[in-house]
Amino acid sequence: AFLENIVGHPAFRDGSCTTRFIDDTPELFATTPRQDRATRMLEFIGEVVVNGNPEMKGRQPATAHGVHGDTSLIWPASSLGKAIPAGSRDRLRELGPQGFAAWMRAQQAVLLTDTTLRDAHQSLFATRMRSADMLPAAPHYARELAGLLSLECWGGATFDVAMRFLKEDPWQRLAQLRERVPNILFQMLLRASNAVGYTNYPDNVVRFFVQRAAAEGIDLFRVFDSLNNADNMRVAMDAVNESGALCEAALCYTGDLFDARRDKYSLKYYVDLAKQFERAGAHILGIKDMAGICRPRAVSALVKALREETGLPVHFHTHDTSGASAASVLAAVDAGVDAVDGAMDAMSGLTSQPSLGAIVAALEGSERAPAVTLDQLRPFSHYWEGVRRHYAPFEADMRAGTADVYRHEMPGGQYTNLREQARAMGLAHRWDAIAQAYADVNMLFGDIVKVTPTSKVVGDMAIFMVANELTPADVLDPAREIAFPESVVQLMRGELGLPPDGFPTELQRKVLKGRPPLSERPGAVLPPADLDAARAAAQEAAGREIGDNDLASWLMYPKVFADFARHQRRYGDVSVLPTPVFFNGLAERDEIDVPIDAGKTLAVRLVGRTEADDDGMVKLFFELNGQPRPIRIAQAG
Ligand code: 3PY
Ligand code: ZN
C-alpha cells in the first residue's frame, strides 16, 4: 500500500514530481515502520487467546452452533446474481420527502420497518451485534426484501457501543451496509439535541452530525426528545430537513391514555405535540413506545386522532416486554397506522420488537397485508437465529414477558441493563424494590418521559434509593441531607433539556442546593464548538489525519473515539474477524479465513502455544496462509 500510494499519487503519475516530491508530500512517507496488517491482526487474536477480550470478563463464552456468517446454507449462491429491485429508497429519490410521506399515507398496505440491525440487538444483547454478522445478510435484504419501508440500522446506542466495545467504526458499518443495500431506506434513531449521546450538544455539533449521517446514507431520521420537548428538537429537525432526508418526529408514549388519575399524558397532549411537529416540518409522525406500554385501546385512539388532526403518516414503534405488543400493532393497523416496526422473528420478543413474521401472518389476506411475505422473511429469521447464539453471553436471563412493565415503565433498551447494573451492585435480590423505586422516582421527578437519556437518570436514582434504603418521603424531606447522583443534578439543572411543564420546584431546589437551573434549552446557552480546534485535538489524540466522520465521532465521544483510534492503530480493523474469534480468540488447531479486503483473504491457523516464560511472554505459533508466523504476547497480570 505504501508503494501504491506513491506511484498512484497524481504528481507521481503525471511526471510533475521532482526531487521535492518527498518534501511536498511528507504524509506519504511518514510511515514509521509499522507492522503489516496481518501481523497486527494476529497480535489481536493472540492477545485475546492469552489475556481474553476484556468484554468477556465475567461472562460465559457462547456454545454456539447453527448457521453463522455463512449465508450459503440459507440463500442459494445464485441469489446474489439476481438484479436488485427498486425499493423505498428509489421511491424517495423519485418523490422527495414530502411526496414520499404523501405516498405513505395514501397507500393501503401497512409498511414495515425491520429493527433487527439496531433496536432489536440493542434491547436483547446490549447492542453488541458486530458488522461481520450484518454484512453477509445485507445483499439479501436488497434482493429479497425490497418491499420493506426501512431498515433501522444506525443510531441510538449502536454508535458508541461500536467504538467502545466492538472496536469498529460506526461510519464504516454504515458505508458497508449502504454499499450492499442501495434500494431500501436506512433509518436511524437520533436523540435530537442529545444526538447519539447522553447529554445535549451545542447546536452546531448536532447540525454537523446530522449532515454527516445524511451524507453517508441515512434516509430517514427518527428524532425524539427525551422529555418530549418539541423546542429541543428543532435544531435536529431543521438539519434533517436541510439534508433532504425524511424527518420522522417521534412522540414518546408515556403513562396510560385511559388512566384518569394521570391525565398529564392525554390524547390532547399528544395531538398538541404532533401539531407542533407538523409545524416544525416533520414528514412522518412516530409513536415511540419505548417501554412497550401503549396498550391496544390506547394506540388505536392515538393513531386515529393523530391521523385525523394532522396530514402526516403515522409510524408505530413498540417493545414486547409485556408479551402483548403484537396486539397493539394489530390494533394500530386496524386504526389506520401507516407503518409499524418489528424485528425478524429470531430477534423479536421480550424487550425487543414484536415479530415481523407474526405481524405478516396476522395480516395475510387482509386489505392491509404488507408487501413482504412469510416466505421472504423466513430465511432471514433463520440466519439471525444462528447469529444470536453467538451473543448469548450478553443476553439477560429473561425467559418470559412481564406485565410488570406497566408499573415501572422502563424502556426495553434499559430493562436488562438496569437488571445487570443491579446485579453488579449486589442488589439482584432487590429487583422488585428497584422496579417500584423506578416508578416512585418517576413521580418524584414530576411524571416525566423516560427514554435515553432521562431513563438512565431515573434508573440511577432508583438504584441509589434502594442501595441507601431511601423512601420518596426521605428524598423530599428538607431536613435530610442527600448526596444525589451526578446524573440527577444534571437532569434537574436542565442539562438534558426541560420538560415543557418544568421539574417539581421543591425537589429541584433541594438537588441543586440553591444553584439556579437553566431557564432555556441547553443549546441556546452552550457556546458553539470550534470545529477546527476540535479537529486538531482529535488528530492529536488519534495520531493521524482525520476526516469529517471521525470528527463527528470525536465531537460525540472524545475519549471513546481516542481509545478506539489507538486500538485501530495498534491492531488494524478487527471488525473483519468472525464473532467467536473476536470475543474468544482461536482454539489450538482452529483455522479461519479472514476477509481483509475485497477479494483478499487471510487463512489463519493457531498451531500451538507455549506457557508464559520468566518474562511473562507467551509464544503463539500461527500459520498465515500456510506460512509459520510466531507471535509473542505479554501475559497480563
Ligand atoms: C435509544 O435512544 O437508544 C433508544 O433506544 C431509546 O428508546
Ligand atoms: Zn425502541
PDB file of N, CA, C and O in Angstrom, residues 171-234:
ATOM      1  N   TRP A 171     -19.213   4.537  11.270  1.00  0.00           N
ATOM      2  CA  TRP A 171     -19.363   5.120   9.928  1.00  0.00           C
ATOM      3  C   TRP A 171     -18.998   4.097   8.863  1.00  0.00           C
ATOM      4  O   TRP A 171     -19.598   4.058   7.791  1.00  0.00           O
ATOM      5  N   GLN A 172     -18.003   3.292   9.166  1.00  0.00           N
ATOM      6  CA  GLN A 172     -17.628   2.243   8.211  1.00  0.00           C
ATOM      7  C   GLN A 172     -18.767   1.232   8.076  1.00  0.00           C
ATOM      8  O   GLN A 172     -19.103   0.789   6.992  1.00  0.00           O
ATOM      9  N   ARG A 173     -19.387   0.892   9.207  1.00  0.00           N
ATOM     10  CA  ARG A 173     -20.533  -0.024   9.152  1.00  0.00           C
ATOM     11  C   ARG A 173     -21.618   0.547   8.245  1.00  0.00           C
ATOM     12  O   ARG A 173     -22.166  -0.156   7.393  1.00  0.00           O
ATOM     13  N   LEU A 174     -21.918   1.809   8.431  1.00  0.00           N
ATOM     14  CA  LEU A 174     -22.965   2.432   7.618  1.00  0.00           C
ATOM     15  C   LEU A 174     -22.601   2.371   6.137  1.00  0.00           C
ATOM     16  O   LEU A 174     -23.429   2.001   5.295  1.00  0.00           O
ATOM     17  N   ALA A 175     -21.355   2.699   5.830  1.00  0.00           N
ATOM     18  CA  ALA A 175     -20.932   2.699   4.421  1.00  0.00           C
ATOM     19  C   ALA A 175     -21.005   1.286   3.841  1.00  0.00           C
ATOM     20  O   ALA A 175     -21.446   1.086   2.708  1.00  0.00           O
ATOM     21  N   GLN A 176     -20.584   0.301   4.637  1.00  0.00           N
ATOM     22  CA  GLN A 176     -20.583  -1.079   4.125  1.00  0.00           C
ATOM     23  C   GLN A 176     -22.002  -1.593   3.898  1.00  0.00           C
ATOM     24  O   GLN A 176     -22.283  -2.294   2.935  1.00  0.00           O
ATOM     25  N   LEU A 177     -22.904  -1.245   4.820  1.00  0.00           N
ATOM     26  CA  LEU A 177     -24.296  -1.661   4.630  1.00  0.00           C
ATOM     27  C   LEU A 177     -24.885  -0.952   3.407  1.00  0.00           C
ATOM     28  O   LEU A 177     -25.580  -1.555   2.588  1.00  0.00           O
ATOM     29  N   ARG A 178     -24.582   0.336   3.316  1.00  0.00           N
ATOM     30  CA  ARG A 178     -25.142   1.145   2.220  1.00  0.00           C
ATOM     31  C   ARG A 178     -24.725   0.585   0.867  1.00  0.00           C
ATOM     32  O   ARG A 178     -25.518   0.498  -0.060  1.00  0.00           O
ATOM     33  N   GLU A 179     -23.444   0.204   0.800  1.00  0.00           N
ATOM     34  CA  GLU A 179     -22.936  -0.348  -0.450  1.00  0.00           C
ATOM     35  C   GLU A 179     -23.727  -1.604  -0.842  1.00  0.00           C
ATOM     36  O   GLU A 179     -24.006  -1.832  -2.009  1.00  0.00           O
ATOM     37  N   ARG A 180     -24.104  -2.383   0.148  1.00  0.00           N
ATOM     38  CA  ARG A 180     -24.777  -3.642  -0.149  1.00  0.00           C
ATOM     39  C   ARG A 180     -26.279  -3.497  -0.307  1.00  0.00           C
ATOM     40  O   ARG A 180     -26.939  -4.359  -0.859  1.00  0.00           O
ATOM     41  N   VAL A 181     -26.833  -2.439   0.271  1.00  0.00           N
ATOM     42  CA  VAL A 181     -28.297  -2.237   0.197  1.00  0.00           C
ATOM     43  C   VAL A 181     -28.565  -0.835  -0.364  1.00  0.00           C
ATOM     44  O   VAL A 181     -28.782   0.115   0.385  1.00  0.00           O
ATOM     45  N   PRO A 182     -28.555  -0.715  -1.681  1.00  0.00           N
ATOM     46  CA  PRO A 182     -28.742   0.625  -2.244  1.00  0.00           C
ATOM     47  C   PRO A 182     -30.200   1.038  -2.362  1.00  0.00           C
ATOM     48  O   PRO A 182     -30.486   2.198  -2.646  1.00  0.00           O
ATOM     49  N   ASN A 183     -31.126   0.086  -2.137  1.00  0.00           N
ATOM     50  CA  ASN A 183     -32.515   0.334  -2.549  1.00  0.00           C
ATOM     51  C   ASN A 183     -33.527   0.487  -1.412  1.00  0.00           C
ATOM     52  O   ASN A 183     -34.679   0.828  -1.654  1.00  0.00           O
ATOM     53  N   ILE A 184     -33.154   0.207  -0.181  1.00  0.00           N
ATOM     54  CA  ILE A 184     -34.127   0.275   0.924  1.00  0.00           C
ATOM     55  C   ILE A 184     -33.729   1.448   1.828  1.00  0.00           C
ATOM     56  O   ILE A 184     -32.538   1.654   2.088  1.00  0.00           O
ATOM     57  N   LEU A 185     -34.713   2.197   2.315  1.00  0.00           N
ATOM     58  CA  LEU A 185     -34.414   3.324   3.188  1.00  0.00           C
ATOM     59  C   LEU A 185     -33.637   2.860   4.411  1.00  0.00           C
ATOM     60  O   LEU A 185     -33.993   1.860   5.034  1.00  0.00           O
ATOM     61  N   PHE A 186     -32.600   3.596   4.764  1.00  0.00           N
ATOM     62  CA  PHE A 186     -31.896   3.375   6.021  1.00  0.00           C
ATOM     63  C   PHE A 186     -32.425   4.367   7.037  1.00  0.00           C
ATOM     64  O   PHE A 186     -32.490   5.568   6.785  1.00  0.00           O
ATOM     65  N   GLN A 187     -32.755   3.837   8.184  1.00  0.00           N
ATOM     66  CA  GLN A 187     -33.361   4.654   9.237  1.00  0.00           C
ATOM     67  C   GLN A 187     -32.429   4.678  10.440  1.00  0.00           C
ATOM     68  O   GLN A 187     -31.817   3.662  10.772  1.00  0.00           O
ATOM     69  N   MET A 188     -32.312   5.844  11.062  1.00  0.00           N
ATOM     70  CA  MET A 188     -31.538   5.898  12.313  1.00  0.00           C
ATOM     71  C   MET A 188     -32.367   6.514  13.419  1.00  0.00           C
ATOM     72  O   MET A 188     -33.345   7.221  13.173  1.00  0.00           O
ATOM     73  N   LEU A 189     -31.957   6.241  14.651  1.00  0.00           N
ATOM     74  CA  LEU A 189     -32.587   6.856  15.820  1.00  0.00           C
ATOM     75  C   LEU A 189     -31.678   7.971  16.310  1.00  0.00           C
ATOM     76  O   LEU A 189     -30.523   7.749  16.658  1.00  0.00           O
ATOM     77  N   LEU A 190     -32.245   9.184  16.307  1.00  0.00           N
ATOM     78  CA  LEU A 190     -31.474  10.369  16.705  1.00  0.00           C
ATOM     79  C   LEU A 190     -32.149  10.984  17.930  1.00  0.00           C
ATOM     80  O   LEU A 190     -33.335  11.309  17.892  1.00  0.00           O
ATOM     81  N   ARG A 191     -31.345  11.167  18.988  1.00  0.00           N
ATOM     82  CA  ARG A 191     -31.918  11.687  20.236  1.00  0.00           C
ATOM     83  C   ARG A 191     -31.947  13.220  20.227  1.00  0.00           C
ATOM     84  O   ARG A 191     -31.533  13.870  21.186  1.00  0.00           O
ATOM     85  N   ALA A 192     -32.366  13.802  19.122  1.00  0.00           N
ATOM     86  CA  ALA A 192     -32.469  15.258  18.943  1.00  0.00           C
ATOM     87  C   ALA A 192     -31.189  15.938  19.407  1.00  0.00           C
ATOM     88  O   ALA A 192     -30.113  15.619  18.904  1.00  0.00           O
ATOM     89  N   SER A 193     -31.283  16.849  20.403  1.00  0.00           N
ATOM     90  CA  SER A 193     -30.085  17.587  20.811  1.00  0.00           C
ATOM     91  C   SER A 193     -29.065  16.705  21.516  1.00  0.00           C
ATOM     92  O   SER A 193     -27.921  17.117  21.722  1.00  0.00           O
ATOM     93  N   ASN A 194     -29.474  15.525  21.923  1.00  0.00           N
ATOM     94  CA  ASN A 194     -28.519  14.584  22.500  1.00  0.00           C
ATOM     95  C   ASN A 194     -27.843  13.744  21.404  1.00  0.00           C
ATOM     96  O   ASN A 194     -27.040  12.860  21.725  1.00  0.00           O
ATOM     97  N   ALA A 195     -28.252  13.975  20.156  1.00  0.00           N
ATOM     98  CA  ALA A 195     -27.689  13.264  19.000  1.00  0.00           C
ATOM     99  C   ALA A 195     -27.620  11.757  19.268  1.00  0.00           C
ATOM    100  O   ALA A 195     -28.658  11.136  19.457  1.00  0.00           O
ATOM    101  N   VAL A 196     -26.408  11.182  19.308  1.00  0.00           N
ATOM    102  CA  VAL A 196     -26.322   9.766  19.695  1.00  0.00           C
ATOM    103  C   VAL A 196     -25.577   9.665  21.035  1.00  0.00           C
ATOM    104  O   VAL A 196     -24.924   8.670  21.312  1.00  0.00           O
ATOM    105  N   GLY A 197     -25.708  10.707  21.835  1.00  0.00           N
ATOM    106  CA  GLY A 197     -25.047  10.712  23.134  1.00  0.00           C
ATOM    107  C   GLY A 197     -26.049  10.783  24.267  1.00  0.00           C
ATOM    108  O   GLY A 197     -27.242  10.508  24.083  1.00  0.00           O
ATOM    109  N   TYR A 198     -25.545  11.178  25.430  1.00  0.00           N
ATOM    110  CA  TYR A 198     -26.371  11.127  26.642  1.00  0.00           C
ATOM    111  C   TYR A 198     -26.586  12.488  27.277  1.00  0.00           C
ATOM    112  O   TYR A 198     -27.072  12.592  28.391  1.00  0.00           O
ATOM    113  N   THR A 199     -26.187  13.542  26.531  1.00  0.00           N
ATOM    114  CA  THR A 199     -26.418  14.887  27.043  1.00  0.00           C
ATOM    115  C   THR A 199     -26.510  15.836  25.855  1.00  0.00           C
ATOM    116  O   THR A 199     -26.092  15.485  24.738  1.00  0.00           O
ATOM    117  N   ASN A 200     -27.096  17.019  26.072  1.00  0.00           N
ATOM    118  CA  ASN A 200     -27.262  17.960  24.958  1.00  0.00           C
ATOM    119  C   ASN A 200     -25.906  18.452  24.445  1.00  0.00           C
ATOM    120  O   ASN A 200     -25.005  18.751  25.230  1.00  0.00           O
ATOM    121  N   TYR A 201     -25.802  18.549  23.125  1.00  0.00           N
ATOM    122  CA  TYR A 201     -24.601  19.082  22.471  1.00  0.00           C
ATOM    123  C   TYR A 201     -24.903  20.484  21.937  1.00  0.00           C
ATOM    124  O   TYR A 201     -26.068  20.829  21.721  1.00  0.00           O
ATOM    125  N   PRO A 202     -23.838  21.268  21.689  1.00  0.00           N
ATOM    126  CA  PRO A 202     -24.059  22.562  21.033  1.00  0.00           C
ATOM    127  C   PRO A 202     -24.784  22.369  19.691  1.00  0.00           C
ATOM    128  O   PRO A 202     -24.605  21.346  19.018  1.00  0.00           O
ATOM    129  N   ASP A 203     -25.545  23.370  19.319  1.00  0.00           N
ATOM    130  CA  ASP A 203     -26.353  23.257  18.097  1.00  0.00           C
ATOM    131  C   ASP A 203     -25.511  22.939  16.860  1.00  0.00           C
ATOM    132  O   ASP A 203     -25.927  22.151  16.008  1.00  0.00           O
ATOM    133  N   ASN A 204     -24.327  23.549  16.768  1.00  0.00           N
ATOM    134  CA  ASN A 204     -23.543  23.308  15.539  1.00  0.00           C
ATOM    135  C   ASN A 204     -23.012  21.874  15.494  1.00  0.00           C
ATOM    136  O   ASN A 204     -22.790  21.328  14.417  1.00  0.00           O
ATOM    137  N   VAL A 205     -22.857  21.256  16.656  1.00  0.00           N
ATOM    138  CA  VAL A 205     -22.434  19.845  16.677  1.00  0.00           C
ATOM    139  C   VAL A 205     -23.588  18.951  16.200  1.00  0.00           C
ATOM    140  O   VAL A 205     -23.391  18.019  15.408  1.00  0.00           O
ATOM    141  N   VAL A 206     -24.784  19.258  16.645  1.00  0.00           N
ATOM    142  CA  VAL A 206     -25.951  18.472  16.220  1.00  0.00           C
ATOM    143  C   VAL A 206     -26.116  18.590  14.702  1.00  0.00           C
ATOM    144  O   VAL A 206     -26.313  17.593  14.003  1.00  0.00           O
ATOM    145  N   ARG A 207     -25.973  19.810  14.217  1.00  0.00           N
ATOM    146  CA  ARG A 207     -26.111  20.026  12.765  1.00  0.00           C
ATOM    147  C   ARG A 207     -25.036  19.255  11.990  1.00  0.00           C
ATOM    148  O   ARG A 207     -25.328  18.584  11.004  1.00  0.00           O
ATOM    149  N   PHE A 208     -23.825  19.361  12.468  1.00  0.00           N
ATOM    150  CA  PHE A 208     -22.709  18.690  11.782  1.00  0.00           C
ATOM    151  C   PHE A 208     -22.943  17.177  11.752  1.00  0.00           C
ATOM    152  O   PHE A 208     -22.760  16.519  10.728  1.00  0.00           O
ATOM    153  N   PHE A 209     -23.397  16.653  12.886  1.00  0.00           N
ATOM    154  CA  PHE A 209     -23.618  15.212  12.962  1.00  0.00           C
ATOM    155  C   PHE A 209     -24.696  14.770  11.963  1.00  0.00           C
ATOM    156  O   PHE A 209     -24.532  13.785  11.238  1.00  0.00           O
ATOM    157  N   VAL A 210     -25.785  15.517  11.934  1.00  0.00           N
ATOM    158  CA  VAL A 210     -26.880  15.149  11.021  1.00  0.00           C
ATOM    159  C   VAL A 210     -26.421  15.233   9.567  1.00  0.00           C
ATOM    160  O   VAL A 210     -26.706  14.337   8.758  1.00  0.00           O
ATOM    161  N   GLN A 211     -25.670  16.293   9.257  1.00  0.00           N
ATOM    162  CA  GLN A 211     -25.174  16.416   7.871  1.00  0.00           C
ATOM    163  C   GLN A 211     -24.323  15.213   7.484  1.00  0.00           C
ATOM    164  O   GLN A 211     -24.459  14.658   6.404  1.00  0.00           O
ATOM    165  N   ARG A 212     -23.439  14.805   8.400  1.00  0.00           N
ATOM    166  CA  ARG A 212     -22.576  13.663   8.089  1.00  0.00           C
ATOM    167  C   ARG A 212     -23.407  12.393   7.899  1.00  0.00           C
ATOM    168  O   ARG A 212     -23.189  11.621   6.989  1.00  0.00           O
ATOM    169  N   ALA A 213     -24.351  12.176   8.811  1.00  0.00           N
ATOM    170  CA  ALA A 213     -25.157  10.946   8.742  1.00  0.00           C
ATOM    171  C   ALA A 213     -25.952  10.911   7.438  1.00  0.00           C
ATOM    172  O   ALA A 213     -26.041   9.868   6.777  1.00  0.00           O
ATOM    173  N   ALA A 214     -26.518  12.045   7.058  1.00  0.00           N
ATOM    174  CA  ALA A 214     -27.299  12.077   5.813  1.00  0.00           C
ATOM    175  C   ALA A 214     -26.369  11.838   4.621  1.00  0.00           C
ATOM    176  O   ALA A 214     -26.688  11.074   3.706  1.00  0.00           O
ATOM    177  N   ALA A 215     -25.192  12.477   4.660  1.00  0.00           N
ATOM    178  CA  ALA A 215     -24.263  12.323   3.543  1.00  0.00           C
ATOM    179  C   ALA A 215     -23.792  10.879   3.417  1.00  0.00           C
ATOM    180  O   ALA A 215     -23.518  10.389   2.325  1.00  0.00           O
ATOM    181  N   GLU A 216     -23.720  10.167   4.527  1.00  0.00           N
ATOM    182  CA  GLU A 216     -23.230   8.782   4.498  1.00  0.00           C
ATOM    183  C   GLU A 216     -24.350   7.775   4.267  1.00  0.00           C
ATOM    184  O   GLU A 216     -24.112   6.572   4.315  1.00  0.00           O
ATOM    185  N   GLY A 217     -25.572   8.263   4.087  1.00  0.00           N
ATOM    186  CA  GLY A 217     -26.605   7.328   3.633  1.00  0.00           C
ATOM    187  C   GLY A 217     -27.807   7.123   4.526  1.00  0.00           C
ATOM    188  O   GLY A 217     -28.632   6.253   4.253  1.00  0.00           O
ATOM    189  N   ILE A 218     -27.960   7.910   5.585  1.00  0.00           N
ATOM    190  CA  ILE A 218     -29.216   7.795   6.339  1.00  0.00           C
ATOM    191  C   ILE A 218     -30.308   8.559   5.581  1.00  0.00           C
ATOM    192  O   ILE A 218     -30.132   9.719   5.218  1.00  0.00           O
ATOM    193  N   ASP A 219     -31.426   7.868   5.337  1.00  0.00           N
ATOM    194  CA  ASP A 219     -32.520   8.457   4.567  1.00  0.00           C
ATOM    195  C   ASP A 219     -33.661   8.915   5.455  1.00  0.00           C
ATOM    196  O   ASP A 219     -34.452   9.755   5.076  1.00  0.00           O
ATOM    197  N   LEU A 220     -33.813   8.264   6.583  1.00  0.00           N
ATOM    198  CA  LEU A 220     -34.952   8.543   7.452  1.00  0.00           C
ATOM    199  C   LEU A 220     -34.440   8.687   8.887  1.00  0.00           C
ATOM    200  O   LEU A 220     -33.856   7.747   9.433  1.00  0.00           O
ATOM    201  N   PHE A 221     -34.611   9.864   9.416  1.00  0.00           N
ATOM    202  CA  PHE A 221     -34.177  10.127  10.796  1.00  0.00           C
ATOM    203  C   PHE A 221     -35.393  10.085  11.697  1.00  0.00           C
ATOM    204  O   PHE A 221     -36.315  10.888  11.516  1.00  0.00           O
ATOM    205  N   ARG A 222     -35.384   9.174  12.672  1.00  0.00           N
ATOM    206  CA  ARG A 222     -36.424   9.223  13.706  1.00  0.00           C
ATOM    207  C   ARG A 222     -35.851  10.081  14.837  1.00  0.00           C
ATOM    208  O   ARG A 222     -34.882   9.690  15.489  1.00  0.00           O
ATOM    209  N   VAL A 223     -36.465  11.226  15.050  1.00  0.00           N
ATOM    210  CA  VAL A 223     -35.947  12.196  16.004  1.00  0.00           C
ATOM    211  C   VAL A 223     -36.875  12.246  17.210  1.00  0.00           C
ATOM    212  O   VAL A 223     -38.101  12.335  17.048  1.00  0.00           O
ATOM    213  N   PHE A 224     -36.314  12.157  18.406  1.00  0.00           N
ATOM    214  CA  PHE A 224     -37.165  12.296  19.596  1.00  0.00           C
ATOM    215  C   PHE A 224     -36.416  13.097  20.647  1.00  0.00           C
ATOM    216  O   PHE A 224     -35.180  13.173  20.632  1.00  0.00           O
ATOM    217  N   ASP A 225     -37.177  13.673  21.553  1.00  0.00           N
ATOM    218  CA  ASP A 225     -36.558  14.341  22.698  1.00  0.00           C
ATOM    219  C   ASP A 225     -36.953  13.572  23.949  1.00  0.00           C
ATOM    220  O   ASP A 225     -38.113  13.182  24.117  1.00  0.00           O
ATOM    221  N   SER A 226     -35.994  13.400  24.837  1.00  0.00           N
ATOM    222  CA  SER A 226     -36.241  12.504  25.971  1.00  0.00           C
ATOM    223  C   SER A 226     -37.134  13.141  27.036  1.00  0.00           C
ATOM    224  O   SER A 226     -37.419  12.504  28.052  1.00  0.00           O
ATOM    225  N   LEU A 227     -37.601  14.353  26.781  1.00  0.00           N
ATOM    226  CA  LEU A 227     -38.635  14.923  27.648  1.00  0.00           C
ATOM    227  C   LEU A 227     -39.833  15.397  26.817  1.00  0.00           C
ATOM    228  O   LEU A 227     -40.655  16.186  27.296  1.00  0.00           O
ATOM    229  N   ASN A 228     -39.914  14.922  25.556  1.00  0.00           N
ATOM    230  CA  ASN A 228     -40.991  15.338  24.643  1.00  0.00           C
ATOM    231  C   ASN A 228     -41.064  16.854  24.527  1.00  0.00           C
ATOM    232  O   ASN A 228     -42.155  17.428  24.452  1.00  0.00           O
ATOM    233  N   ASN A 229     -39.910  17.491  24.490  1.00  0.00           N
ATOM    234  CA  ASN A 229     -39.900  18.939  24.330  1.00  0.00           C
ATOM    235  C   ASN A 229     -39.649  19.269  22.855  1.00  0.00           C
ATOM    236  O   ASN A 229     -38.528  19.124  22.358  1.00  0.00           O
ATOM    237  N   ALA A 230     -40.711  19.707  22.170  1.00  0.00           N
ATOM    238  CA  ALA A 230     -40.607  19.930  20.719  1.00  0.00           C
ATOM    239  C   ALA A 230     -39.577  21.015  20.389  1.00  0.00           C
ATOM    240  O   ALA A 230     -38.890  20.924  19.377  1.00  0.00           O
ATOM    241  N   ASP A 231     -39.478  22.021  21.263  1.00  0.00           N
ATOM    242  CA  ASP A 231     -38.499  23.088  21.013  1.00  0.00           C
ATOM    243  C   ASP A 231     -37.084  22.554  20.943  1.00  0.00           C
ATOM    244  O   ASP A 231     -36.244  23.045  20.203  1.00  0.00           O
ATOM    245  N   ASN A 232     -36.834  21.548  21.766  1.00  0.00           N
ATOM    246  CA  ASN A 232     -35.490  20.984  21.830  1.00  0.00           C
ATOM    247  C   ASN A 232     -35.203  20.053  20.652  1.00  0.00           C
ATOM    248  O   ASN A 232     -34.123  19.490  20.561  1.00  0.00           O
ATOM    249  N   MET A 233     -36.178  19.870  19.780  1.00  0.00           N
ATOM    250  CA  MET A 233     -35.979  19.011  18.607  1.00  0.00           C
ATOM    251  C   MET A 233     -35.741  19.829  17.342  1.00  0.00           C
ATOM    252  O   MET A 233     -35.396  19.288  16.295  1.00  0.00           O
ATOM    253  N   ARG A 234     -35.962  21.146  17.447  1.00  0.00           N
ATOM    254  CA  ARG A 234     -35.954  21.986  16.245  1.00  0.00           C
ATOM    255  C   ARG A 234     -34.633  21.943  15.486  1.00  0.00           C
ATOM    256  O   ARG A 234     -34.620  21.813  14.258  1.00  0.00           O
TER     257      ARG A 234
END
